[in-house]
Coordinates of C-alpha atoms in Angstrom, one line a residue:
Chain K
M1 CA 45.3 -68.9 35.0
N2 CA 44.6 -71.9 37.2
H3 CA 43.9 -75.4 35.9
S4 CA 40.1 -75.4 36.1
S5 CA 39.7 -72.0 34.4
A6 CA 42.1 -73.1 31.6
S7 CA 40.1 -76.3 31.0
T8 CA 36.9 -74.3 31.1
A9 CA 38.3 -72.0 28.4
V10 CA 39.4 -75.0 26.3
A11 CA 35.9 -76.6 26.7
R12 CA 34.2 -73.4 25.7
G13 CA 36.6 -73.1 22.7
L14 CA 35.7 -76.6 21.6
K15 CA 32.0 -76.0 22.1
E16 CA 32.1 -72.8 20.0
F17 CA 34.5 -74.2 17.4
P18 CA 31.8 -75.4 14.9
S19 CA 30.1 -72.0 14.9
H20 CA 33.4 -70.1 14.4
L21 CA 34.4 -72.5 11.6
A22 CA 30.9 -72.0 10.0
R23 CA 31.4 -68.2 10.0
F24 CA 34.9 -68.4 8.7
L25 CA 33.9 -70.7 5.8
A26 CA 30.9 -68.4 5.1
V27 CA 33.3 -65.4 4.8
I28 CA 35.3 -67.3 2.2
A29 CA 32.1 -68.3 0.3
S30 CA 31.0 -64.7 0.3
A31 CA 34.3 -63.5 -1.0
V32 CA 34.2 -66.0 -3.8
T33 CA 30.7 -64.9 -4.8
I34 CA 32.1 -61.4 -5.3
L35 CA 35.1 -62.8 -7.1
A36 CA 32.8 -64.7 -9.4
A37 CA 30.8 -61.5 -10.1
L38 CA 34.0 -59.6 -10.8
L39 CA 35.3 -62.3 -13.2
L40 CA 32.0 -62.4 -15.1
T41 CA 31.9 -58.6 -15.3
A42 CA 35.5 -58.6 -16.6
E43 CA 34.5 -61.2 -19.2
V44 CA 31.7 -59.0 -20.6
L45 CA 34.0 -55.9 -20.6
S46 CA 36.8 -57.9 -22.2
R47 CA 34.5 -59.0 -25.0
A48 CA 33.1 -55.5 -25.5
I49 CA 36.4 -53.7 -25.5
F50 CA 39.0 -56.2 -26.7
D51 CA 36.7 -58.5 -28.6
Q52 CA 38.3 -61.4 -26.6
S53 CA 37.0 -63.7 -23.9
I54 CA 38.9 -64.6 -20.7
R55 CA 40.5 -67.9 -21.5
G56 CA 39.1 -70.8 -19.5
L57 CA 36.5 -68.7 -17.5
F58 CA 33.9 -71.4 -18.0
E59 CA 36.1 -74.0 -16.4
I60 CA 37.3 -71.7 -13.6
M61 CA 33.7 -70.9 -12.7
Q62 CA 32.8 -74.5 -12.0
P63 CA 34.9 -75.1 -8.8
L64 CA 34.0 -71.6 -7.7
V65 CA 30.3 -72.5 -7.7
V66 CA 31.2 -75.7 -5.7
L67 CA 33.0 -73.4 -3.2
I68 CA 30.0 -71.0 -2.8
A69 CA 27.7 -74.0 -2.5
F70 CA 29.5 -76.0 0.2
L71 CA 31.4 -73.5 2.3
G72 CA 28.2 -71.8 3.4
L73 CA 26.4 -75.1 4.4
A74 CA 27.4 -75.0 8.1
E75 CA 26.5 -71.3 8.3
A76 CA 23.1 -72.1 6.8
E77 CA 22.5 -74.5 9.7
R78 CA 23.9 -72.0 12.3
A79 CA 21.7 -69.2 11.0
G80 CA 18.6 -71.4 10.6
D81 CA 18.4 -71.0 6.8
H82 CA 17.8 -74.6 6.0
I83 CA 14.2 -75.1 5.1
R84 CA 12.4 -77.4 7.5
V85 CA 8.7 -77.9 8.1
T86 CA 7.8 -77.1 11.7
I87 CA 4.0 -77.1 11.4
L88 CA 3.6 -80.3 13.5
T89 CA 6.4 -79.7 16.0
D90 CA 5.2 -76.1 16.8
R91 CA 2.0 -77.6 18.2
L92 CA 3.7 -80.2 20.4
P93 CA 4.3 -79.8 24.2
R94 CA 7.7 -78.3 24.9
R95 CA 9.4 -81.5 26.0
A96 CA 8.1 -83.4 23.0
K97 CA 9.2 -80.6 20.7
L98 CA 12.7 -80.7 22.2
G99 CA 12.8 -84.5 21.8
V100 CA 11.7 -84.3 18.1
H101 CA 14.1 -81.5 17.5
T102 CA 17.0 -83.5 19.0
L103 CA 16.0 -86.6 16.9
A104 CA 15.9 -84.4 13.7
L105 CA 19.3 -83.0 14.4
V106 CA 20.8 -86.5 15.0
L107 CA 19.2 -87.8 11.8
S108 CA 20.4 -84.8 9.8
G109 CA 23.9 -85.4 11.2
L110 CA 23.8 -89.0 10.2
I111 CA 22.6 -88.3 6.7
V112 CA 25.4 -85.6 6.3
L113 CA 27.9 -88.1 7.8
W114 CA 27.0 -90.6 5.1
M115 CA 27.4 -88.0 2.4
L116 CA 30.7 -86.9 3.9
V117 CA 32.1 -90.5 3.9
M118 CA 30.9 -91.1 0.3
S119 CA 32.4 -87.7 -0.8
W120 CA 35.7 -88.6 0.9
I121 CA 35.7 -91.9 -1.1
E122 CA 35.0 -89.9 -4.3
L123 CA 37.8 -87.5 -3.5
D124 CA 40.2 -90.5 -2.9
K125 CA 39.2 -91.9 -6.3
S126 CA 39.6 -88.5 -8.0
I127 CA 43.1 -88.1 -6.7
A128 CA 44.1 -91.6 -7.6
R129 CA 42.9 -91.4 -11.2
G130 CA 44.0 -87.8 -11.7
E131 CA 40.5 -86.5 -12.6
F132 CA 40.4 -83.4 -14.8
A133 CA 37.6 -81.2 -16.0
S134 CA 38.6 -80.8 -19.7
G135 CA 38.0 -77.7 -21.7
L136 CA 40.1 -74.7 -22.7
L137 CA 41.9 -75.2 -19.4
D138 CA 42.4 -78.6 -17.9
I139 CA 41.5 -78.0 -14.3
P140 CA 41.9 -80.8 -11.7
V141 CA 38.7 -81.8 -10.0
W142 CA 40.1 -82.9 -6.7
P143 CA 40.3 -79.4 -5.1
A144 CA 36.5 -79.0 -5.6
R145 CA 36.0 -82.4 -4.0
V146 CA 38.2 -81.3 -1.1
V147 CA 35.9 -78.3 -0.7
I148 CA 32.9 -80.6 -0.6
V149 CA 34.5 -82.7 2.1
I150 CA 35.4 -79.6 4.2
G151 CA 31.9 -78.1 3.8
L152 CA 30.1 -81.3 4.7
G153 CA 32.6 -81.9 7.6
A154 CA 31.9 -78.4 9.0
L155 CA 28.1 -79.1 8.7
F156 CA 28.5 -82.4 10.4
L157 CA 30.3 -80.7 13.3
M158 CA 27.6 -78.2 13.5
Y159 CA 25.0 -81.0 13.8
V160 CA 27.0 -82.7 16.5
Q161 CA 27.2 -79.4 18.5
R162 CA 23.5 -78.7 18.1
S163 CA 22.4 -82.3 18.8
I164 CA 24.4 -82.2 22.1
E165 CA 22.9 -78.8 23.1
S166 CA 19.4 -80.0 22.2
A167 CA 19.8 -83.3 24.1
V168 CA 21.0 -81.5 27.2
A169 CA 18.1 -79.1 27.0
F170 CA 15.7 -82.1 26.6
A171 CA 17.3 -83.9 29.6
R172 CA 17.0 -80.8 31.8
F173 CA 13.5 -79.9 30.8
G174 CA 10.4 -81.1 32.8
G175 CA 7.3 -82.0 30.9
D176 CA 4.7 -79.4 31.8
G177 CA 2.4 -79.9 28.8
R178 CA 2.8 -76.4 27.6
T179 CA 3.5 -75.8 23.9
I180 CA 6.6 -74.0 22.7
A181 CA 4.4 -71.3 21.2
D182 CA 3.3 -70.4 24.8
D183 CA 6.8 -69.3 25.5
E184 CA 8.4 -68.2 22.2
D185 CA 7.4 -65.7 19.6
V186 CA 6.7 -68.1 16.8
T187 CA 6.2 -66.1 13.7
D188 CA 7.4 -68.4 11.0
A189 CA 6.3 -71.9 10.3
S190 CA 9.2 -72.7 8.0
S191 CA 12.6 -71.3 7.6
G192 CA 14.6 -70.3 4.5
G193 CA 12.6 -67.0 4.2
L194 CA 15.0 -65.1 1.9
L195 CA 13.9 -67.1 -1.1
Chain A
M1 CA 1.4 -104.6 -6.1
S2 CA 4.8 -104.6 -7.8
S3 CA 8.0 -104.1 -5.8
E4 CA 8.6 -100.9 -7.8
V5 CA 5.3 -99.4 -6.6
A6 CA 5.8 -100.6 -3.0
I7 CA 9.3 -99.0 -2.9
T8 CA 7.9 -95.8 -4.3
I9 CA 5.3 -95.7 -1.7
F10 CA 7.9 -96.4 1.0
V11 CA 10.1 -93.6 -0.3
F12 CA 7.3 -91.0 -0.3
V13 CA 6.2 -92.1 3.2
L14 CA 9.8 -91.8 4.5
F15 CA 10.2 -88.4 2.8
A16 CA 7.0 -87.1 4.4
G17 CA 7.9 -88.6 7.8
L18 CA 11.3 -87.0 7.9
L19 CA 9.9 -83.7 6.6
I20 CA 7.2 -83.4 9.3
F21 CA 9.8 -84.2 12.0
E22 CA 11.9 -81.1 11.1
V23 CA 14.6 -82.7 9.1
P24 CA 15.7 -80.1 6.5
I25 CA 14.0 -80.8 3.1
A26 CA 17.4 -81.1 1.3
W27 CA 18.4 -84.1 3.5
C28 CA 14.9 -85.6 3.3
L29 CA 15.1 -85.6 -0.5
A30 CA 18.7 -86.9 -0.5
I31 CA 18.2 -89.8 2.0
S32 CA 14.8 -91.0 0.8
G33 CA 16.0 -90.9 -2.8
A34 CA 19.3 -92.7 -2.0
L35 CA 17.5 -95.4 0.0
G36 CA 15.0 -95.8 -2.8
V37 CA 17.8 -96.4 -5.3
I38 CA 19.4 -98.9 -2.9
M39 CA 16.2 -100.9 -2.7
L40 CA 15.6 -100.7 -6.5
R41 CA 19.2 -101.3 -7.7
S42 CA 22.0 -101.9 -5.2
F43 CA 23.7 -100.5 -2.1
G44 CA 26.7 -99.4 -4.2
I45 CA 24.7 -97.4 -6.7
G46 CA 22.4 -95.7 -4.1
S47 CA 25.2 -95.0 -1.7
G48 CA 27.5 -93.8 -4.5
L49 CA 24.9 -91.1 -5.4
L50 CA 25.5 -89.5 -2.0
G51 CA 29.2 -89.1 -3.0
S52 CA 28.9 -88.2 -6.6
V53 CA 25.8 -86.0 -6.9
P54 CA 27.1 -83.2 -4.6
F55 CA 29.8 -82.4 -7.2
Q56 CA 27.7 -83.1 -10.3
A57 CA 24.7 -81.1 -9.1
T58 CA 26.8 -77.9 -8.3
A59 CA 29.9 -77.8 -10.5
S60 CA 28.2 -75.9 -13.3
Y61 CA 28.9 -72.4 -14.8
T62 CA 25.1 -71.8 -15.2
F63 CA 24.4 -72.3 -11.5
V64 CA 26.5 -69.3 -10.4
V65 CA 23.3 -67.3 -11.3
V66 CA 21.7 -68.6 -8.1
P67 CA 24.1 -66.9 -5.5
L68 CA 24.4 -63.8 -7.7
Y69 CA 20.6 -63.1 -7.7
I70 CA 20.3 -63.9 -4.0
L71 CA 23.1 -61.4 -3.3
L72 CA 21.6 -58.8 -5.6
G73 CA 18.3 -58.7 -3.8
T74 CA 19.9 -58.3 -0.4
L75 CA 22.3 -55.5 -1.6
V76 CA 19.4 -53.5 -3.1
M77 CA 17.4 -54.0 0.0
K78 CA 20.3 -52.7 2.1
A79 CA 20.4 -49.6 -0.1
H80 CA 16.8 -48.8 1.0
V81 CA 15.6 -48.8 -2.6
A82 CA 12.2 -50.3 -1.8
E83 CA 11.2 -47.7 0.8
R84 CA 12.2 -44.9 -1.5
V85 CA 10.4 -46.2 -4.5
Y86 CA 7.3 -46.5 -2.4
Y87 CA 7.6 -42.8 -1.7
V88 CA 7.7 -42.1 -5.5
A89 CA 4.7 -44.4 -6.2
N90 CA 2.8 -42.7 -3.4
R91 CA 3.4 -39.3 -4.9
V92 CA 2.2 -40.5 -8.3
F93 CA -0.9 -42.5 -7.3
H94 CA -2.2 -40.9 -4.1
R95 CA -5.1 -39.0 -5.8
L96 CA -6.7 -42.2 -7.1
P97 CA -9.4 -44.0 -5.0
G98 CA -7.4 -46.4 -3.0
G99 CA -4.3 -44.5 -4.3
I100 CA -2.0 -45.4 -1.5
G101 CA -2.9 -49.1 -2.0
V102 CA -2.2 -48.7 -5.7
A103 CA 1.1 -47.0 -4.9
T104 CA 2.0 -50.1 -2.7
V105 CA 1.3 -52.4 -5.7
A106 CA 3.4 -50.2 -8.0
A107 CA 6.3 -50.0 -5.5
C108 CA 6.3 -53.8 -5.0
A109 CA 6.3 -54.2 -8.8
G110 CA 9.2 -51.8 -9.0
F111 CA 11.2 -53.5 -6.3
A112 CA 10.4 -56.9 -7.8
A113 CA 12.3 -55.8 -10.9
V114 CA 15.5 -55.8 -9.0
S115 CA 14.8 -58.5 -6.3
G116 CA 13.9 -62.1 -6.8
S117 CA 12.2 -62.6 -3.5
S118 CA 8.6 -62.1 -2.4
V119 CA 9.5 -62.2 1.3
A120 CA 12.2 -59.5 0.9
T121 CA 9.6 -57.4 -0.9
A122 CA 7.0 -57.9 1.8
A123 CA 9.6 -57.2 4.6
T124 CA 10.9 -54.0 3.1
I125 CA 7.8 -52.3 1.7
G126 CA 5.4 -53.8 4.2
K127 CA 6.4 -51.6 7.2
S128 CA 6.2 -48.2 5.6
S129 CA 3.2 -48.8 3.4
V130 CA 1.0 -50.4 6.0
Q131 CA 1.6 -47.5 8.4
E132 CA 0.8 -45.0 5.6
M133 CA -2.4 -46.8 4.7
R134 CA -3.6 -47.1 8.3
R135 CA -2.9 -43.4 8.8
S136 CA -5.1 -42.7 5.8
G137 CA -8.0 -44.8 7.2
Y138 CA -7.4 -48.1 5.5
K139 CA -8.7 -51.1 7.5
D140 CA -5.8 -53.2 8.9
T141 CA -6.9 -56.2 7.0
F142 CA -7.2 -54.3 3.7
A143 CA -3.7 -52.7 4.1
V144 CA -1.9 -56.0 4.9
G145 CA -3.8 -57.8 2.2
I146 CA -2.6 -55.2 -0.4
V147 CA 1.0 -55.6 0.7
G148 CA 0.8 -59.4 0.9
I149 CA -0.5 -59.8 -2.6
A150 CA 1.7 -57.1 -4.2
A151 CA 4.8 -58.6 -2.6
T152 CA 4.2 -61.9 -4.5
L153 CA 5.3 -60.0 -7.6
G154 CA 8.8 -60.5 -6.3
I155 CA 8.9 -64.1 -7.6
L156 CA 7.1 -63.4 -10.9
I157 CA 8.7 -60.2 -12.3
P158 CA 12.3 -61.0 -13.3
P159 CA 14.8 -61.5 -11.9
S160 CA 13.0 -64.3 -9.9
L161 CA 14.8 -66.9 -7.8
V162 CA 11.8 -69.3 -8.1
L163 CA 12.0 -69.0 -11.9
I164 CA 15.7 -69.7 -11.8
M165 CA 15.2 -72.8 -9.7
Y166 CA 12.4 -73.9 -12.0
G167 CA 14.7 -73.5 -15.0
I168 CA 17.5 -75.5 -13.3
I169 CA 15.2 -78.3 -12.3
S170 CA 13.2 -78.5 -15.5
G171 CA 16.0 -77.6 -17.9
E172 CA 14.0 -74.7 -19.4
S173 CA 16.0 -71.6 -20.5
I174 CA 16.2 -69.1 -17.7
A175 CA 16.3 -66.2 -20.2
R176 CA 12.9 -67.4 -21.7
L177 CA 11.4 -67.8 -18.2
F178 CA 12.5 -64.2 -17.4
A179 CA 11.0 -62.9 -20.6
A180 CA 7.8 -64.9 -19.9
G181 CA 7.5 -63.4 -16.4
V182 CA 7.3 -59.8 -17.6
V183 CA 3.8 -59.6 -19.1
P184 CA 2.0 -61.8 -16.5
G185 CA 3.9 -59.7 -13.9
V186 CA 2.6 -56.4 -15.3
L187 CA -0.9 -57.9 -15.8
S188 CA -1.0 -59.1 -12.2
A189 CA 0.1 -55.6 -10.9
V190 CA -2.7 -54.0 -13.0
V191 CA -5.4 -56.5 -11.8
Y192 CA -4.2 -56.1 -8.2
S193 CA -4.5 -52.3 -8.6
V194 CA -8.0 -52.7 -10.1
G195 CA -8.9 -55.0 -7.2
V196 CA -7.7 -52.4 -4.7
I197 CA -9.7 -49.6 -6.4
V198 CA -12.9 -51.7 -6.4
M199 CA -12.5 -52.8 -2.8
A200 CA -11.4 -49.3 -1.6
R201 CA -14.8 -47.9 -0.8
R202 CA -15.8 -50.6 1.6
N203 CA -12.4 -50.8 3.3
I204 CA -11.3 -47.2 3.8
E205 CA -12.8 -45.1 6.6
L206 CA -12.1 -41.7 7.9
P207 CA -8.7 -41.8 9.6
A208 CA -8.8 -42.0 13.4
A209 CA -6.3 -40.5 15.7
G210 CA -3.3 -42.8 16.3
A211 CA -4.5 -45.0 13.4
A212 CA -0.9 -45.5 12.3
G213 CA -0.4 -47.9 15.1
P214 CA 2.2 -47.8 17.8
G215 CA 5.9 -48.4 17.6
I216 CA 6.4 -48.2 13.8
D217 CA 9.1 -45.8 12.8
V218 CA 9.2 -44.9 9.1
P219 CA 12.4 -43.3 7.8
K220 CA 12.2 -39.9 6.0
V221 CA 12.8 -39.9 2.3
T222 CA 14.1 -36.9 0.3
R223 CA 13.2 -36.3 -3.3
A224 CA 16.8 -36.8 -4.3
Q225 CA 16.9 -40.2 -2.6
A226 CA 13.7 -41.2 -4.2
G227 CA 14.8 -40.1 -7.6
R228 CA 18.1 -41.9 -7.3
S229 CA 16.4 -45.1 -6.2
L230 CA 14.0 -45.1 -9.1
G231 CA 17.0 -44.6 -11.4
Y232 CA 18.8 -47.6 -9.8
I233 CA 15.8 -49.8 -10.5
V234 CA 15.6 -48.7 -14.1
L235 CA 19.3 -49.2 -14.5
I236 CA 19.5 -52.7 -13.0
F237 CA 16.3 -54.0 -14.7
T238 CA 17.3 -52.6 -18.1
T239 CA 20.8 -54.1 -17.8
I240 CA 19.3 -57.5 -17.0
M241 CA 16.7 -57.4 -19.7
V242 CA 18.8 -55.8 -22.5
G243 CA 21.5 -58.3 -21.8
I244 CA 19.2 -61.2 -22.1
F245 CA 17.1 -59.9 -25.0
T246 CA 20.0 -58.7 -27.2
G247 CA 22.3 -61.6 -26.5
I248 CA 25.1 -59.2 -25.6
M249 CA 25.6 -61.2 -22.4
T250 CA 24.2 -64.4 -20.8
T251 CA 21.7 -64.5 -17.9
T252 CA 24.7 -65.3 -15.7
E253 CA 26.7 -62.4 -16.9
S254 CA 23.9 -60.0 -16.5
A255 CA 23.4 -61.2 -12.9
A256 CA 27.1 -60.5 -12.2
I257 CA 26.9 -57.0 -13.7
A258 CA 23.8 -56.3 -11.7
V259 CA 25.5 -57.4 -8.5
M260 CA 28.5 -55.1 -9.2
M261 CA 26.1 -52.2 -9.9
A262 CA 24.3 -52.9 -6.6
V263 CA 27.6 -52.9 -4.7
V264 CA 28.4 -49.4 -6.2
I265 CA 24.8 -48.3 -5.4
L266 CA 25.2 -49.4 -1.8
F267 CA 28.4 -47.5 -1.4
I268 CA 26.9 -44.4 -3.0
E269 CA 24.0 -44.5 -0.6
N270 CA 26.3 -45.0 2.3
R271 CA 28.8 -42.4 1.3
K272 CA 28.0 -40.1 4.2
K273 CA 28.7 -42.8 6.7
K274 CA 32.1 -42.9 8.2
G275 CA 34.8 -45.6 8.5
R276 CA 33.5 -49.1 9.2
D277 CA 29.9 -48.0 9.1
R278 CA 30.3 -47.5 5.3
W279 CA 31.2 -51.2 5.0
F280 CA 28.7 -52.5 7.5
D281 CA 25.7 -53.0 5.1
F282 CA 28.0 -54.6 2.4
S283 CA 29.5 -57.1 4.8
S284 CA 26.2 -57.9 6.5
A285 CA 24.6 -58.5 3.1
L286 CA 27.4 -61.0 2.3
A287 CA 27.0 -62.6 5.7
E288 CA 23.2 -62.9 5.5
T289 CA 23.3 -64.5 2.1
A290 CA 26.1 -67.0 2.6
G291 CA 23.9 -69.5 4.3
V292 CA 20.9 -68.9 2.0
K293 CA 23.0 -69.6 -1.1
S294 CA 24.2 -72.9 0.3
M295 CA 20.7 -73.8 1.4
A296 CA 19.5 -73.4 -2.2
F297 CA 22.3 -75.6 -3.5
A298 CA 21.6 -78.2 -0.8
I299 CA 18.0 -78.4 -2.1
L300 CA 19.3 -78.8 -5.7
I301 CA 21.6 -81.7 -4.5
G302 CA 18.7 -83.4 -2.7
A303 CA 16.4 -82.9 -5.6
A304 CA 19.0 -84.4 -8.0
I305 CA 19.2 -87.6 -5.9
F306 CA 15.5 -87.8 -5.5
T307 CA 14.9 -87.2 -9.2
F308 CA 17.4 -90.1 -9.9
F309 CA 15.2 -92.3 -7.8
L310 CA 12.0 -91.1 -9.5
V311 CA 13.5 -91.9 -13.0
A312 CA 14.9 -95.3 -11.8
A313 CA 11.4 -96.2 -10.4
R314 CA 9.8 -94.9 -13.6
V315 CA 7.5 -92.6 -11.5
P316 CA 7.3 -89.8 -14.2
Y317 CA 6.4 -92.5 -16.7
H318 CA 3.7 -94.0 -14.5
A319 CA 2.4 -90.5 -13.7
A320 CA 2.2 -89.6 -17.4
E321 CA 0.5 -92.9 -18.1
F322 CA -2.1 -92.2 -15.4
L323 CA -2.7 -88.6 -16.4
T324 CA -3.1 -89.4 -20.1
S325 CA -5.4 -92.3 -19.3
L326 CA -7.9 -89.9 -17.8
D327 CA -10.7 -89.3 -20.2
V328 CA -10.4 -85.5 -20.1
A329 CA -9.1 -82.7 -22.3
P330 CA -5.3 -82.1 -21.8
I331 CA -6.0 -78.6 -20.4
V332 CA -8.0 -80.2 -17.6
I333 CA -4.9 -82.2 -16.6
V334 CA -3.0 -78.9 -16.3
V335 CA -5.8 -77.5 -14.1
L336 CA -5.8 -80.6 -12.0
I337 CA -2.0 -80.4 -11.4
L338 CA -2.4 -76.7 -10.5
V339 CA -5.2 -77.4 -8.1
V340 CA -3.1 -80.1 -6.3
T341 CA -0.4 -77.5 -5.6
I342 CA -2.8 -75.5 -3.4
P343 CA -2.9 -78.0 -0.6
L344 CA 0.8 -78.7 -1.1
G345 CA 1.4 -75.0 -0.6
M346 CA -0.4 -75.0 2.7
F347 CA 2.4 -77.1 4.1
L348 CA 5.5 -76.6 1.9
D349 CA 7.5 -73.6 0.9
A350 CA 8.1 -72.5 -2.7
L351 CA 11.3 -74.5 -3.3
S352 CA 9.9 -77.7 -1.8
I353 CA 6.9 -77.5 -4.1
L354 CA 9.1 -77.0 -7.1
V355 CA 11.5 -80.0 -6.3
I356 CA 8.5 -82.3 -5.7
V357 CA 6.1 -81.2 -8.4
V358 CA 8.3 -80.4 -11.4
P359 CA 10.1 -83.7 -11.9
L360 CA 6.7 -85.5 -11.6
T361 CA 4.6 -83.3 -13.8
Y362 CA 6.9 -81.4 -16.2
P363 CA 7.6 -84.4 -18.5
T364 CA 3.9 -85.2 -18.8
L365 CA 2.8 -81.7 -19.6
V366 CA 5.6 -81.2 -22.2
G367 CA 4.7 -84.6 -23.6
L368 CA 1.1 -83.4 -24.0
G369 CA 2.3 -80.5 -26.1
F370 CA 2.2 -77.7 -23.5
D371 CA 5.0 -75.2 -23.3
G372 CA 7.3 -75.7 -20.3
V373 CA 7.8 -72.0 -19.9
W374 CA 4.1 -71.4 -19.7
Y375 CA 3.8 -74.1 -17.1
G376 CA 6.6 -72.6 -15.1
I377 CA 4.8 -69.2 -14.9
L378 CA 1.5 -70.9 -13.9
L379 CA 3.4 -72.9 -11.2
V380 CA 4.9 -69.6 -9.9
K381 CA 1.4 -68.1 -9.7
M382 CA 0.3 -71.1 -7.7
I383 CA 3.3 -70.8 -5.4
E384 CA 2.3 -67.1 -4.9
I385 CA -1.0 -68.4 -3.5
S386 CA 0.9 -70.7 -1.2
L387 CA 2.7 -67.6 0.2
L388 CA -0.6 -66.2 1.2
T389 CA -2.6 -69.1 2.6
P390 CA -2.5 -70.5 6.1
P391 CA -0.9 -72.2 7.9
V392 CA 2.6 -71.6 6.4
G393 CA 2.0 -68.5 4.1
L394 CA 5.4 -66.9 4.6
N395 CA 4.3 -63.4 3.3
A396 CA 1.6 -63.3 6.0
F397 CA 4.1 -64.1 8.8
V398 CA 6.6 -61.6 7.5
I399 CA 4.0 -58.8 7.3
A400 CA 2.7 -59.7 10.7
S401 CA 6.2 -59.5 12.1
A402 CA 7.0 -56.2 10.3
T403 CA 3.7 -54.4 11.2
G404 CA 2.8 -55.9 14.6
I405 CA -0.7 -56.9 13.3
K406 CA -1.8 -60.4 14.3
V407 CA -1.1 -63.1 11.7
E408 CA -4.8 -64.3 11.8
R409 CA -5.9 -60.8 10.7
V410 CA -3.2 -60.8 8.0
F411 CA -4.6 -64.1 6.6
R412 CA -8.1 -62.7 6.7
G413 CA -7.0 -59.6 4.8
L414 CA -5.3 -61.7 2.2
L415 CA -8.4 -63.9 1.5
P416 CA -10.1 -61.5 -1.1
F417 CA -6.8 -61.1 -2.9
V418 CA -6.3 -64.9 -3.2
A419 CA -9.6 -64.8 -5.2
V420 CA -8.1 -62.1 -7.4
E421 CA -5.0 -64.2 -7.9
L422 CA -7.1 -67.2 -9.0
I423 CA -8.8 -65.0 -11.6
I424 CA -5.3 -64.1 -13.0
V425 CA -4.3 -67.8 -13.1
A426 CA -7.5 -68.6 -15.0
I427 CA -6.7 -65.8 -17.5
L428 CA -3.1 -67.2 -18.0
V429 CA -4.4 -70.7 -18.4
A430 CA -7.0 -69.6 -20.9
F431 CA -4.7 -67.4 -22.9
P432 CA -1.1 -68.9 -23.0
D433 CA 0.0 -66.2 -25.5
I434 CA -0.1 -63.6 -22.7
T435 CA 2.8 -65.5 -21.2
L436 CA 4.6 -66.7 -24.4
F437 CA 4.2 -63.6 -26.5
L438 CA 7.3 -61.8 -25.2
P439 CA 9.7 -64.7 -25.2
S440 CA 8.6 -65.7 -28.7
L441 CA 9.0 -62.1 -29.9
V442 CA 12.5 -61.4 -28.6
L443 CA 14.2 -64.8 -28.2
D444 CA 12.9 -67.0 -31.0

């Protein structure tokens, strides 16, 4: 492999890293959803058969919910699941639409970055004071906070990737006054349809 | 104008501005709420919310019900339960005037009993049923109108994701909300069916050759498949309801057991497939729902930050003060709030309406002596209307996409059924016992 093809492969790898990371984290989130369902089913069966609850299930379930919630965030952005209102932008000329789209991605990235920084500070505090969720089992809170930082970090990377892609498309595109609906099959005015 | 009011106006303008420029609603809520708190209190408190709320708003045993019901709906959809139940309903009702339309309503009600999503119901039943109706001479607009309205049962008949989210945001019991959804759900299905029968004469013509429309391929259903699918629905719905009503298990646990049943059902239905194909539907259900689950939680996080601001700015208090100062009967206030959700529904989706309307209005209505569960059901009915009205009625877009019929014609077909829906809302407003009878009977 020569130098230029190797650097192209590295560049492509870097470009695709946020998407690969999003899918990987989503797989973990999905597996944890099934694990949560199995644990809860086991709890019901345990109560019915042995007249005994699984010790600490209530406390175990809390970090699992955090995991399900945050490890799928980047995948939600990748798959277009986040609910956004496109009623105005769908009617804009293509170049203006790309411009607004880029701005929305940059703004979203900045908001998530702010949340990421503040979550990191909370994580730091949590580790420093040895924070526990008390109950039948004393479970440390910091692993759940690590998951939040990972989830928000992956989402931030996804926004960086998409902002760059959108900005490049905006820069390359000439203003011809046509609307995006002229060229695309726009069938949905807002996303998040599964709900 | 006090600084509190000026800040509140700024926050709402910022929220609306970010929203119409495509920023996801979760982040619109989070940032406008946090900036509002910064202006009202201090940078430290507002900024700190962005770090603390993501954990506080998600680390809860109860919230695991959200991903479980999202996964349940998708697993059942992958097992082709909806299409097969439609086959059964068609066999039962096809002799009635407008029988295939009534069968579509019945099938949607059946699928709604295992799925919490209107859009999923519209997508799965829409294709087969519209083709069948067109083949039998139903006008395009009538056929899509029937599917569109019937699919809204997905978020009313339990399990319902919208009711779960309402329960989380308002603090009402999800079990009570589920129980309260049953009778209005059945009533709605009956009224839709009557509406179909009444409208049938003017909207059904002699079938023309090729009326089924091009390019739609409906899978064949055997009696055994149809019978099994009906059994699955009865099994899952009974498990959820018996669990809740008897107290043997919590809403969360019944969701988990329903998911495990759906996994088994999916593998039973895929048993003739080989190797990796047998796992494909299961893994794709997991992949498709991973992002949706996180999206729902992101909205809950944003809503929690925004609600913190609303409470800090005493917006619910001011809203209550304003509404109670109106020289009208309390029931008129309920009607006013419901009417306001109609224009909101023209621009926002179901979850967005909930996170904006519930924190503002729920405390007032409960303070006026109305039942929060009853209000939740009424709000769901209004959200159903938002799924049918232009320009963002999601059900219309999904049906247009599934059937190839232009979305303008779908909206036109839905119009008479919106009127039917408003009649049902009026009945539920006038007679709260229709909604509250079952939860009172089995849970109080």
